[in-house]
Amino acid sequence: MRLLKSQIEQKTGAGWATLLPEEPEDMWHAYNLIQENDRIRAKAVRRVSKTSDAGSTSSQRITLDLTIAVTSTDFDIGSGQLHVSGRVAVENEHVKLGQHHTLDLELNRKFTLEKADGWDSVALEMLKEACDNDKRAELWAVVLGEGTANICMITEHQTILRQRIEMSVPRKRKGGVDGHSKGMDRFFSTTLSTLLRQIDLPNTSTTQQGKMLPLLLASPGFVASAFLAFIRAEATRTTNKPLLALIPSIIIAHSSSAHIHSLNEILSSPAITTKLSDTKYARETALMDKFLTLMRQDDGRAWYGPREVERAVDKGAVGRGGGVLLINNALFRAQNIAERRRWVKLVDRVREAEGGEVRVLSSLHESGKRLEGLGSIAAILTYPLEDLDEEQEGDDVHGGEGENGEMII
Amino acid sequence: MPPGGFSRTRNVDYDDDDAYDDEDDYSEEGEGGDGMTEHDKEQMRVGTTRVRQGLGELSEFTSDAQIQEALWHYYYDVDKSVVYLKNKLGTTEPKQEAPKKEKATSRFDQAASVADQKAPTTTGKQTHPQSSWLEESAYRVAYLSPPPISMPTNEAIGDFFWDVPWGNVPLHRLGVITLDTPRYRGGLLGGSSKLAALAAKRRKDREEAEAAATKANSEANAAVAMLDKLTVKSKEPTSNLRGGDTERPSRARYPGRRRSRSRSPPPEAIDEAILKPAVQQPAIVCELPAQRAKASMFASTLCGGSSTAARRPFPTLEVFPAPYTIYKEYDSAKAFASPSPDDIKKRVQGEKLAQSVEKLAVADEPKVKSKNLNVVQEFEKSGLKRMANFVVVGHVDHGKSTLMGRLLYDLKVIDQRSIDKLRKEAENIGKSSFALAWVMDETSEERSRGVTVDIATNYFETDKTRFTILDAPGHKDFIPNMISGASQADFPVLVIDASTNSFESGLKGQTKEHILIARSMGMQHIIVAVNKMDTVSWSKARFDDITKRMTAFLTEASFLEKRITFIPLAGLTGENVVKKIESSAAHWYTGETLLEALERVELPKRNLQKALRLSVADVFRGDMRSPLSISGRIDSGTVQVGDTILALPANETATIKAIEVQDAPVDWAVAGQIPTLHLTDIDPIHLRQGDMVCAPNAPVKLVKAFTSKLLAFEHVLPMPVEVFRSTLNSPGGIRTLSARLNKFTGEIVKKKPRIVKPGEVARVVVQLERELPIEEGMRVVLRERGRTVGAGLMENVA
C-alpha cells in the first residue's frame, strides 16, 4: 500500500489519508482500517437515471468520485476483494445525499479515508504497517496426508487456504496393495496439477524477474517426501523447466496431522524457522507457544479472556519486564464503536502507561485463530496473579472425592 | 442368441472385412474395365478355346462373352472358369451341395432362423427385392437433376471416354458414373456382409417354408423362387473355388435378385439372365469399377497426386442419374406398393426383438433381491464360532508386526513358501529380521522403511474362535491409523519390548498413548505380550519388573487388574506364541501361550438388536463385479444382502449387493464383525473413510458441535484439535471448557475452568469444522499437535 497523501493531526487524530493499494494483501489492510462511520472517497461507477421534462427517463452509467459514510464492509479472502457499502455523504449533481452505494475498492485505484472519530493509535499503527513495503515474506505451503491436501499461501498477514483436495485413497488390503499405490499416485498427480495451477510458475523466459517463492511441504509420516519424489519424477519426465527450477526451493517439514491448523507447529519448529526468513507469522506463533507453555505451568502468569486480561492490566501485571498483551485484530474490526474503543484504550494503556508489549495477531493466521479460541485476547503477566476469574464463580460446587470405582468415562 | 451387443459388434467386424474385400475386388475388376492389352486379348482368345473344350457338350449353350467374362474373373484360370460355367448352366454336381449344408450355423443364425420361422410369413420373397430395388430408385430420383445420360456398357466405356484425357475427366462425366458402393456389394466376386448372407438365408428359409405350405401362390412367385434357388446354387461353388470362402456362400444373391426383379422375366428368360450376367448387369454394376479405377492406383500413377480423382476422392452425389429409369419396367413398378424391407424386418423381428431385449434387460440389471432374513435368528441358528477382533498396539519397533507374522506362520495361515520368499526378499535388502513383519507390511513404503504405516488386517481360526488381527502402526505419526484400527477391535494386545531401554522409552512414548487410546475406546481386557524375552535370556527378574510397572500403569488407566494378562514371549523365534517354550531358561513360566490367552478373553456383548451403525474404515474398488466396496466394523445392528443403507454425512442411500466376512461371501453380517460390503446405486464420491453407515429409518444426526465429557491426558485449553470418532478424523476445536467434573461421581467441581490438567475430567464443547454424524454415547479421541490430549464421551448436541 502506498500512502499518497495524508493530513492527520497529531493531537486529535482528525484528518484523512489517501492510499493506493498495490497488492491483494493491501485489501486486507484496508479491510482492517475501514471502520463503520468512516468516510471514504473513491472513484465509482454509478447508474444515474434522469427524467426529462417530457417525462421520459433515461439512465446512463457515469464515473464519478463518491464520498460515502461506511455502514458495512465485506472482504472476500480468496479473491482479495473488498466491498464497502455506505450512504452518500457528499452530494453532487448526480447523486443525492443519503443514497446508498457500494464501492468496490480496486488495486491501483486510490481512495481517501477519513476516520469518523479520528485516527487512534491502533489505526495509525495499522496504517504504518500497511505502508511498510520492505518486509514481505511469502511462501506456499502444502499440508498433506494420505488423501487430503491443503494448499495455502502464507503472507505477512494472512494464511489463505487456496485449495483443499480431498480424495479417497484405498488403504492397504490383504493380498493387494495396488489400490493403495494407484490411489496415492492419482492423489499426487491431482495435488501437483492443482498446486501448479495455484502457484502459477513463471515462464522460463521470465524466471529471472519473477521471484521464486519457497514451497513448504509438510505431512505426517513420509507423504511429503513421497510427494517431493513424485514432483521430481514428474518434472523430469515432462521436462517442465519451471518446475525443475522450483525443486531446490522446496522445504520438507514434519507435521503431526494433515489439517491446516498444524501449520502452527510446522512454522514454529526450529528446523523451519531457520530456513525461512523472520516472518510475522513465525513470531506470532512463537509468542502463542510461549503463552501456552506458561498456561500449562499454571502458575498464574498467563491469562486469557477479556475480563481476566482487563483485570490483570488493572492490577498492573502487564507492564515492563515481560508483560505481553496478545490481541486479535478481529477485535478492532468490531462493528460497535464502543467495543473498539475499549480495546484501543487497553492497548494504549499497556503500551504507554504500563510499558508492556502489545502484539496484534492477524485473525487470518493460525496463531490468531488459536487466540480467537481463547477469547481473542490473552496476556503474559510480569508476576503471578491467582483467581482473576474468581468473582464470577460464586457458586462453585465442590464435589467430594469419590470412592474408588469405575471412572465415569 | 438375440442380437445383443456382442453379436452386434461381431457384425460390425464382418462388415469391415467386407468393405476391405470389396475394395480389393474393385481394383481387380477395375483394371479389367479399363481396356485390355494385346496380351490380355491373346490370353482371352486362347482361354476361350480351352474353356469351350472343357465344357464339352455344354459349350454350345454358352456364349463367348460369358466365357470371356468368367475367364476375366478367374484370371484366365481355365479350370475354374469351366467349373463356374458348368455350375451356371445348372449341371452342378451333388457334392457341391454338401458344403452348404455342413456350414456350421452360428448361434445368431439359429436364433434368426427360428425367429423367422415363427414370424408371420405374409411377406413373400418377392417383396423384398422389389422394395429394396425401388427404394434405391427413389433415392436416385430424388437427386436426379441433370437429364439421364444413357448408360454405357462395359465395352462402351472406352468409347465413352475417347475424347477425355487421362486423369482429367470432366465433371459431368464423373457424375454419370458415380459409384454407389453399397449397391455393388453383391457383385460376382464382390464381398457381401455376413449379415446380408444371413438375411438372404433367412429369407430363403422362410420362402421355402412358405412354398411348402402354400405350394406357390402364383406362377411368377414360383418362377422367382426357382430362380432364386438356382442362383444360390450356382454361386455356391464359385465361392468355394475362390478359396474355401464358405462363410458367405450366398452373398451373390443380390445381383440375381435384382435382375429378376428389374426384368420380371418369364422362366425362359431367367436362364438367359443368369447366363449373361455380364451383359445385362454392366449398366448398373460394371460401370462402377471403371470409375473406381480412376481413383485407383493406375490413374494416380499416371497423373500423380494432382489427378481429379485424387483431388476429389469422393465424387459428389449431386449429379446422379437413375440408370434404370431407361427400363420401361421402372415406370410400371409400384414403388411403394409393399412395405420396405426395413419395415418388414421390423415387423418380423420387432416384437420378438423387443421381447428378447426386455428379457435381456431383466437379466442384466443386478436387481438385488433381499432374502428378508431375520438376521438375529439366523445368527443364533448358525452356531458360528466366537468372533474376536483384536488390535495389536505398542511402541514402534517393539515387534508387533513380527509377532503377528509369527502367529500366522505357526498357525499355517501363511505357508512356508511365502515365508521363504519374504525371507529372501528381506535378505536382499539386508533386513532379514523383517521377513515375518512383511507378512503384515505389504506396501513398498513400509518394507523399505521397516515401519508399519497403516492397519493390516488378517484372519485366523482356532477350534473355538475366528480371529481378526488388526496390526496397528506404532509410529507416532500414524496414530490416526492406529485409532481407526483400535476402533474396530474388541480388545488390544499390547506388545512390549523387554530389552533394556526399549521398554522405558516405549513407556514414555506410544506404549502409553496406545493404552490410553485403547482404554478410551472402551476396551476392558488387555493382553500384554512381553516380547523379545530371548534378548534378556528369559530373565524372570526383568519380566517381573515389567509386569509390576505395567500393572501400575494399566490400573491407573483404569484397566482392572484381573483383566490384564502378561505373557513372556519371543516373536522372532516363536516361543510362547503358539508353542510353549521349552528352553530351560524359562522354566519359571508355566502360564499360557499367546494363542491360549487370546482364546480365553471375554468378549463384549454385541448389540444385535440396535439400529445399524457401521463406521467406514476403507472405501475401495473391489473388482469388475463390485466397483465400489466399503469395509468397517459393525458397531451395532445387522446387515444382509439387499438391504438399503444410508451413508452419512453425504446422506445418500445405497444397496448392498454382496457381503464378505473374512474374505468369504455371506448373506448377512452382525455387530462385531468387520464385513466388506459391495454396494450399488451410489456414487463413490459420497463415501469417505470415516463415514457412518446406518439404517435409513434410524439415521445418526449430523452435528456441528457437541458437549462431551473429556478425560484429559494433556493440558486442555480452548484450542484447535483433531477429532477422532472411530475411523473418522476431522479438524475441529474445543470451544469452551464448561466445567470440571469429579472423576467418579460426575459432579461439577468447578464451572468454567481456565485449564484442564492431565488426569482431570471436564465437560467441554467440541466444535467441528463441518457437520458430522456423531450421536450420544459415541467415543471420541481428541488430539493436538501429534499428542492425544483427551478422550471423550459424547453427551449431547451443543
Short mmCIF file of C-alpha atoms in Angstrom, two decimals, chain B residues 347-672:
data_model
loop_
_atom_site.label_atom_id
_atom_site.label_comp_id
_atom_site.label_asym_id
_atom_site.label_seq_id
_atom_site.Cartn_x
_atom_site.Cartn_y
_atom_site.Cartn_z
CA ARG B 347 -42.43 -56.27 -38.23
CA VAL B 348 -40.97 -59.70 -38.32
CA GLN B 349 -38.40 -59.15 -35.68
CA GLY B 350 -39.85 -56.22 -33.84
CA GLU B 351 -41.95 -57.89 -31.22
CA LYS B 352 -39.62 -60.77 -30.96
CA LEU B 353 -36.70 -58.46 -30.52
CA ALA B 354 -38.48 -56.26 -28.08
CA GLN B 355 -39.35 -59.26 -26.03
CA SER B 356 -35.89 -60.63 -26.00
CA VAL B 357 -34.44 -57.24 -25.20
CA GLU B 358 -36.78 -56.99 -22.29
CA LYS B 359 -35.68 -60.33 -21.08
CA LEU B 360 -32.11 -59.29 -21.50
CA ALA B 361 -32.62 -56.15 -19.52
CA VAL B 362 -34.04 -58.14 -16.71
CA ALA B 363 -31.07 -60.43 -16.72
CA ASP B 364 -28.59 -57.59 -16.93
CA GLU B 365 -29.89 -55.45 -14.16
CA PRO B 366 -28.37 -56.64 -10.94
CA LYS B 367 -31.54 -56.14 -9.03
CA VAL B 368 -30.51 -57.16 -5.59
CA LYS B 369 -33.14 -59.34 -4.03
CA SER B 370 -33.26 -59.28 -0.32
CA LYS B 371 -33.87 -62.62 1.28
CA ASN B 372 -35.58 -60.83 4.13
CA LEU B 373 -33.87 -62.94 6.69
CA ASN B 374 -34.25 -62.42 10.36
CA VAL B 375 -30.54 -61.98 10.79
CA VAL B 376 -30.55 -62.25 14.56
CA GLN B 377 -32.30 -65.62 14.38
CA GLU B 378 -30.08 -66.74 11.57
CA PHE B 379 -27.07 -65.78 13.60
CA GLU B 380 -28.25 -67.72 16.60
CA LYS B 381 -29.16 -70.71 14.43
CA SER B 382 -25.90 -70.71 12.55
CA GLY B 383 -23.93 -71.52 15.67
CA LEU B 384 -20.98 -69.60 14.37
CA LYS B 385 -17.77 -69.69 16.23
CA ARG B 386 -16.91 -66.90 18.57
CA MET B 387 -15.68 -63.92 16.61
CA ALA B 388 -12.96 -61.79 18.06
CA ASN B 389 -11.13 -58.82 16.62
CA PHE B 390 -8.04 -57.66 18.37
CA VAL B 391 -5.71 -54.80 17.71
CA VAL B 392 -2.00 -55.15 18.21
CA VAL B 393 -0.61 -52.00 19.79
CA GLY B 394 2.67 -50.86 21.25
CA HIS B 395 5.60 -48.59 20.69
CA VAL B 396 7.35 -48.51 17.34
CA ASP B 397 9.84 -51.32 16.75
CA HIS B 398 8.62 -53.39 19.65
CA GLY B 399 7.84 -56.21 17.27
CA LYS B 400 4.11 -56.04 16.69
CA SER B 401 4.11 -57.00 13.04
CA THR B 402 6.76 -59.65 13.51
CA LEU B 403 4.79 -61.23 16.35
CA MET B 404 1.69 -61.38 14.20
CA GLY B 405 3.67 -62.74 11.28
CA ARG B 406 4.96 -65.46 13.60
CA LEU B 407 1.49 -66.24 14.89
CA LEU B 408 0.12 -66.63 11.37
CA TYR B 409 3.10 -68.66 10.27
CA ASP B 410 2.89 -71.04 13.20
CA LEU B 411 -0.81 -71.48 12.64
CA LYS B 412 -0.06 -72.34 8.99
CA VAL B 413 -2.14 -69.46 7.72
CA ILE B 414 0.94 -68.35 5.84
CA ASP B 415 2.65 -71.19 4.06
CA GLN B 416 6.32 -71.96 4.15
CA ARG B 417 6.80 -70.90 0.57
CA SER B 418 5.56 -67.37 1.10
CA ILE B 419 7.71 -67.04 4.18
CA ASP B 420 10.76 -68.25 2.28
CA LYS B 421 10.03 -65.77 -0.44
CA LEU B 422 9.69 -62.92 2.03
CA ARG B 423 12.83 -64.02 3.82
CA LYS B 424 14.75 -63.93 0.59
CA GLU B 425 13.44 -60.52 -0.32
CA ALA B 426 14.25 -59.24 3.13
CA GLU B 427 17.76 -60.60 2.93
CA ASN B 428 18.20 -58.89 -0.40
CA ILE B 429 17.84 -55.52 1.21
CA GLY B 430 19.69 -56.60 4.30
CA LYS B 431 16.79 -56.74 6.70
CA SER B 432 16.37 -60.44 7.21
CA SER B 433 14.74 -59.99 10.59
CA PHE B 434 11.86 -58.19 8.92
CA ALA B 435 10.68 -61.21 6.95
CA LEU B 436 7.91 -62.09 9.38
CA ALA B 437 6.79 -58.50 9.70
CA TRP B 438 6.41 -58.33 5.95
CA VAL B 439 3.51 -60.70 6.18
CA MET B 440 1.63 -57.70 7.53
CA ASP B 441 3.60 -54.85 6.00
CA GLU B 442 2.89 -55.14 2.32
CA THR B 443 3.40 -51.74 0.77
CA SER B 444 6.78 -50.84 -0.63
CA GLU B 445 6.97 -47.83 1.65
CA GLU B 446 6.50 -49.96 4.71
CA ARG B 447 9.03 -52.50 3.59
CA SER B 448 11.73 -50.08 2.58
CA ARG B 449 11.40 -48.13 5.79
CA GLY B 450 10.71 -51.09 8.01
CA VAL B 451 7.81 -49.36 9.68
CA THR B 452 4.14 -50.22 9.63
CA VAL B 453 2.20 -47.30 8.25
CA ASP B 454 -1.38 -48.48 8.10
CA ILE B 455 -3.53 -51.09 9.72
CA ALA B 456 -3.02 -54.55 8.27
CA THR B 457 -5.89 -56.97 8.55
CA ASN B 458 -5.51 -60.72 8.66
CA TYR B 459 -7.54 -63.67 9.79
CA PHE B 460 -7.01 -66.95 11.51
CA GLU B 461 -9.16 -69.51 13.12
CA THR B 462 -8.87 -71.83 16.05
CA ASP B 463 -11.23 -74.56 17.13
CA LYS B 464 -13.31 -72.17 19.12
CA THR B 465 -12.80 -68.74 17.67
CA ARG B 466 -12.38 -66.87 14.44
CA PHE B 467 -9.92 -64.07 14.95
CA THR B 468 -9.32 -60.91 13.01
CA ILE B 469 -5.94 -59.34 13.54
CA LEU B 470 -5.65 -55.59 13.19
CA ASP B 471 -1.98 -54.82 13.20
CA ALA B 472 -1.60 -51.18 14.17
CA PRO B 473 1.34 -48.96 13.35
CA GLY B 474 3.45 -47.99 16.33
CA HIS B 475 4.99 -44.83 14.99
CA LYS B 476 3.54 -41.68 16.45
CA ASP B 477 2.83 -40.18 13.05
CA PHE B 478 0.40 -42.95 12.28
CA ILE B 479 -1.68 -42.81 15.41
CA PRO B 480 -4.70 -41.77 13.32
CA ASN B 481 -4.42 -45.13 11.58
CA MET B 482 -3.95 -46.86 14.89
CA ILE B 483 -7.10 -45.21 16.22
CA SER B 484 -9.10 -46.36 13.23
CA GLY B 485 -7.79 -49.86 13.82
CA ALA B 486 -8.44 -49.78 17.53
CA SER B 487 -11.99 -48.65 16.93
CA GLN B 488 -12.65 -51.88 15.09
CA ALA B 489 -11.26 -54.15 17.76
CA ASP B 490 -12.71 -55.85 20.82
CA PHE B 491 -9.55 -55.88 22.88
CA PRO B 492 -5.91 -54.88 22.49
CA VAL B 493 -2.76 -56.96 22.54
CA LEU B 494 -0.04 -54.71 23.83
CA VAL B 495 3.43 -55.66 22.68
CA ILE B 496 6.32 -54.53 24.86
CA ASP B 497 9.98 -54.84 24.09
CA ALA B 498 11.61 -56.40 27.15
CA SER B 499 15.13 -55.41 26.24
CA THR B 500 16.77 -52.70 28.29
CA ASN B 501 15.87 -49.12 27.47
CA SER B 502 13.34 -50.14 24.85
CA PHE B 503 10.66 -50.73 27.44
CA GLU B 504 11.42 -47.48 29.17
CA SER B 505 11.40 -45.42 26.01
CA GLY B 506 8.17 -47.05 24.97
CA LEU B 507 6.51 -46.25 28.23
CA LYS B 508 7.18 -42.58 27.61
CA GLY B 509 6.14 -42.90 24.02
CA GLN B 510 3.43 -44.77 22.26
CA THR B 511 3.07 -47.62 24.74
CA LYS B 512 1.40 -45.15 27.00
CA GLU B 513 -0.55 -43.36 24.31
CA HIS B 514 -1.82 -46.57 22.78
CA ILE B 515 -3.00 -47.84 26.13
CA LEU B 516 -4.86 -44.62 26.75
CA ILE B 517 -6.46 -44.69 23.35
CA ALA B 518 -7.44 -48.34 23.69
CA ARG B 519 -8.92 -47.63 27.08
CA SER B 520 -10.79 -44.59 25.87
CA MET B 521 -12.31 -46.72 23.12
CA GLY B 522 -13.94 -48.63 25.91
CA MET B 523 -11.87 -51.79 25.85
CA GLN B 524 -11.80 -53.67 29.11
CA HIS B 525 -9.40 -56.54 28.57
CA ILE B 526 -5.79 -56.34 27.68
CA ILE B 527 -3.13 -58.90 26.89
CA VAL B 528 0.40 -57.69 27.43
CA ALA B 529 2.89 -59.62 25.31
CA VAL B 530 6.34 -59.04 26.78
CA ASN B 531 8.27 -59.52 23.58
CA LYS B 532 11.94 -60.17 22.79
CA MET B 533 12.42 -62.14 26.02
CA ASP B 534 15.18 -64.03 24.24
CA THR B 535 17.32 -60.88 24.21
CA VAL B 536 17.24 -60.75 28.02
CA SER B 537 17.74 -64.56 28.18
CA TRP B 538 14.26 -65.08 29.62
CA SER B 539 15.14 -63.30 32.82
CA LYS B 540 12.38 -63.66 35.37
CA ALA B 541 13.51 -60.54 37.15
CA ARG B 542 13.07 -58.43 34.06
CA PHE B 543 9.65 -59.91 33.35
CA ASP B 544 8.52 -59.28 36.92
CA ASP B 545 9.81 -55.75 36.80
CA ILE B 546 7.92 -55.04 33.62
CA THR B 547 4.81 -56.72 34.96
CA LYS B 548 4.89 -54.62 38.08
CA ARG B 549 5.38 -51.35 36.32
CA MET B 550 2.86 -52.05 33.63
CA THR B 551 0.24 -53.20 36.12
CA ALA B 552 0.63 -49.96 37.97
CA PHE B 553 0.28 -48.02 34.78
CA LEU B 554 -2.65 -50.02 33.45
CA THR B 555 -4.63 -49.82 36.65
CA GLU B 556 -4.04 -46.10 36.62
CA ALA B 557 -5.57 -46.11 33.19
CA SER B 558 -8.45 -47.94 34.88
CA PHE B 559 -7.95 -51.41 33.50
CA LEU B 560 -8.94 -53.90 36.16
CA GLU B 561 -6.05 -55.99 37.33
CA LYS B 562 -7.87 -59.26 36.81
CA ARG B 563 -8.43 -58.35 33.17
CA ILE B 564 -4.73 -57.92 32.45
CA THR B 565 -2.72 -60.89 31.19
CA PHE B 566 1.08 -60.89 30.91
CA ILE B 567 2.90 -63.35 28.68
CA PRO B 568 6.65 -63.53 28.17
CA LEU B 569 7.41 -64.48 24.58
CA ALA B 570 9.70 -64.03 21.63
CA GLY B 571 8.07 -63.11 18.36
CA LEU B 572 11.04 -63.61 16.09
CA THR B 573 11.75 -67.15 17.27
CA GLY B 574 8.21 -68.02 18.24
CA GLU B 575 8.42 -69.21 21.83
CA ASN B 576 5.19 -68.96 23.80
CA VAL B 577 3.34 -67.65 20.79
CA VAL B 578 1.65 -70.85 19.68
CA LYS B 579 4.05 -73.40 21.13
CA LYS B 580 5.07 -73.39 24.74
CA ILE B 581 8.66 -72.55 25.45
CA GLU B 582 10.98 -75.48 26.00
CA SER B 583 14.11 -73.59 26.94
CA SER B 584 15.32 -74.32 30.46
CA ALA B 585 15.93 -70.63 30.99
CA ALA B 586 12.22 -70.05 31.06
CA HIS B 587 11.23 -72.92 33.32
CA TRP B 588 9.79 -70.39 35.74
CA TYR B 589 6.94 -69.59 33.39
CA THR B 590 4.18 -72.13 33.30
CA GLY B 591 1.37 -69.92 32.17
CA GLU B 592 -0.43 -69.88 28.89
CA THR B 593 0.78 -69.04 25.40
CA LEU B 594 -0.40 -66.03 23.48
CA LEU B 595 -2.85 -68.14 21.50
CA GLU B 596 -4.37 -69.63 24.63
CA ALA B 597 -4.71 -66.23 26.17
CA LEU B 598 -6.41 -64.93 23.04
CA GLU B 599 -8.96 -67.70 23.20
CA ARG B 600 -9.69 -67.04 26.82
CA VAL B 601 -10.53 -63.36 26.52
CA GLU B 602 -14.10 -62.44 27.31
CA LEU B 603 -15.75 -60.54 24.53
CA PRO B 604 -18.03 -57.59 24.97
CA LYS B 605 -21.69 -58.12 24.28
CA ARG B 606 -22.85 -57.44 20.73
CA ASN B 607 -25.70 -55.05 20.15
CA LEU B 608 -27.55 -57.06 17.55
CA GLN B 609 -30.95 -55.59 18.23
CA LYS B 610 -29.99 -51.96 17.92
CA ALA B 611 -30.06 -49.96 14.71
CA LEU B 612 -27.28 -50.47 12.25
CA ARG B 613 -24.11 -48.46 12.82
CA LEU B 614 -21.04 -49.08 10.75
CA SER B 615 -18.06 -46.79 10.58
CA VAL B 616 -16.40 -46.93 7.18
CA ALA B 617 -12.75 -47.83 7.51
CA ASP B 618 -11.94 -48.14 3.85
CA VAL B 619 -13.54 -47.35 0.50
CA PHE B 620 -12.08 -49.21 -2.40
CA ARG B 621 -12.73 -50.72 -5.76
CA GLY B 622 -13.04 -54.45 -5.41
CA ASP B 623 -13.10 -55.91 -8.90
CA MET B 624 -15.12 -55.63 -12.07
CA ARG B 625 -18.22 -57.01 -10.46
CA SER B 626 -18.11 -54.77 -7.45
CA PRO B 627 -16.85 -51.36 -8.43
CA LEU B 628 -17.48 -49.91 -5.00
CA SER B 629 -16.85 -51.64 -1.73
CA ILE B 630 -16.56 -50.47 1.82
CA SER B 631 -15.30 -52.20 4.89
CA GLY B 632 -15.63 -51.43 8.54
CA ARG B 633 -16.79 -52.81 11.81
CA ILE B 634 -20.47 -53.06 12.57
CA ASP B 635 -20.82 -51.39 15.95
CA SER B 636 -24.40 -52.37 16.35
CA GLY B 637 -27.20 -53.96 14.37
CA THR B 638 -27.12 -56.32 11.43
CA VAL B 639 -26.96 -56.13 7.66
CA GLN B 640 -27.97 -58.52 4.91
CA VAL B 641 -27.69 -58.63 1.17
CA GLY B 642 -30.30 -56.41 -0.42
CA ASP B 643 -30.52 -54.01 2.47
CA THR B 644 -30.63 -50.32 1.77
CA ILE B 645 -28.19 -48.34 3.82
CA LEU B 646 -27.70 -44.65 4.38
CA ALA B 647 -24.24 -43.13 4.16
CA LEU B 648 -23.64 -40.06 6.28
CA PRO B 649 -22.70 -37.22 6.11
CA ALA B 650 -23.40 -37.45 2.38
CA ASN B 651 -26.95 -38.56 3.19
CA GLU B 652 -27.04 -40.91 0.22
CA THR B 653 -28.59 -44.34 0.11
CA ALA B 654 -27.02 -47.42 -1.36
CA THR B 655 -27.96 -51.03 -1.78
CA ILE B 656 -25.86 -53.88 -0.52
CA LYS B 657 -25.09 -56.18 -3.39
CA ALA B 658 -22.96 -58.65 -1.56
CA ILE B 659 -21.30 -59.11 1.80
CA GLU B 660 -17.98 -60.69 2.60
CA VAL B 661 -16.77 -61.59 6.03
CA GLN B 662 -13.18 -62.68 6.34
CA ASP B 663 -12.98 -62.93 2.55
CA ALA B 664 -15.86 -65.41 2.32
CA PRO B 665 -19.20 -64.40 0.81
CA VAL B 666 -22.09 -64.47 3.23
CA ASP B 667 -25.72 -63.40 3.26
CA TRP B 668 -25.60 -61.34 6.39
CA ALA B 669 -23.28 -59.83 8.95
CA VAL B 670 -23.80 -58.86 12.55
CA ALA B 671 -22.35 -56.45 15.05
CA GLY B 672 -18.79 -57.25 16.00
#
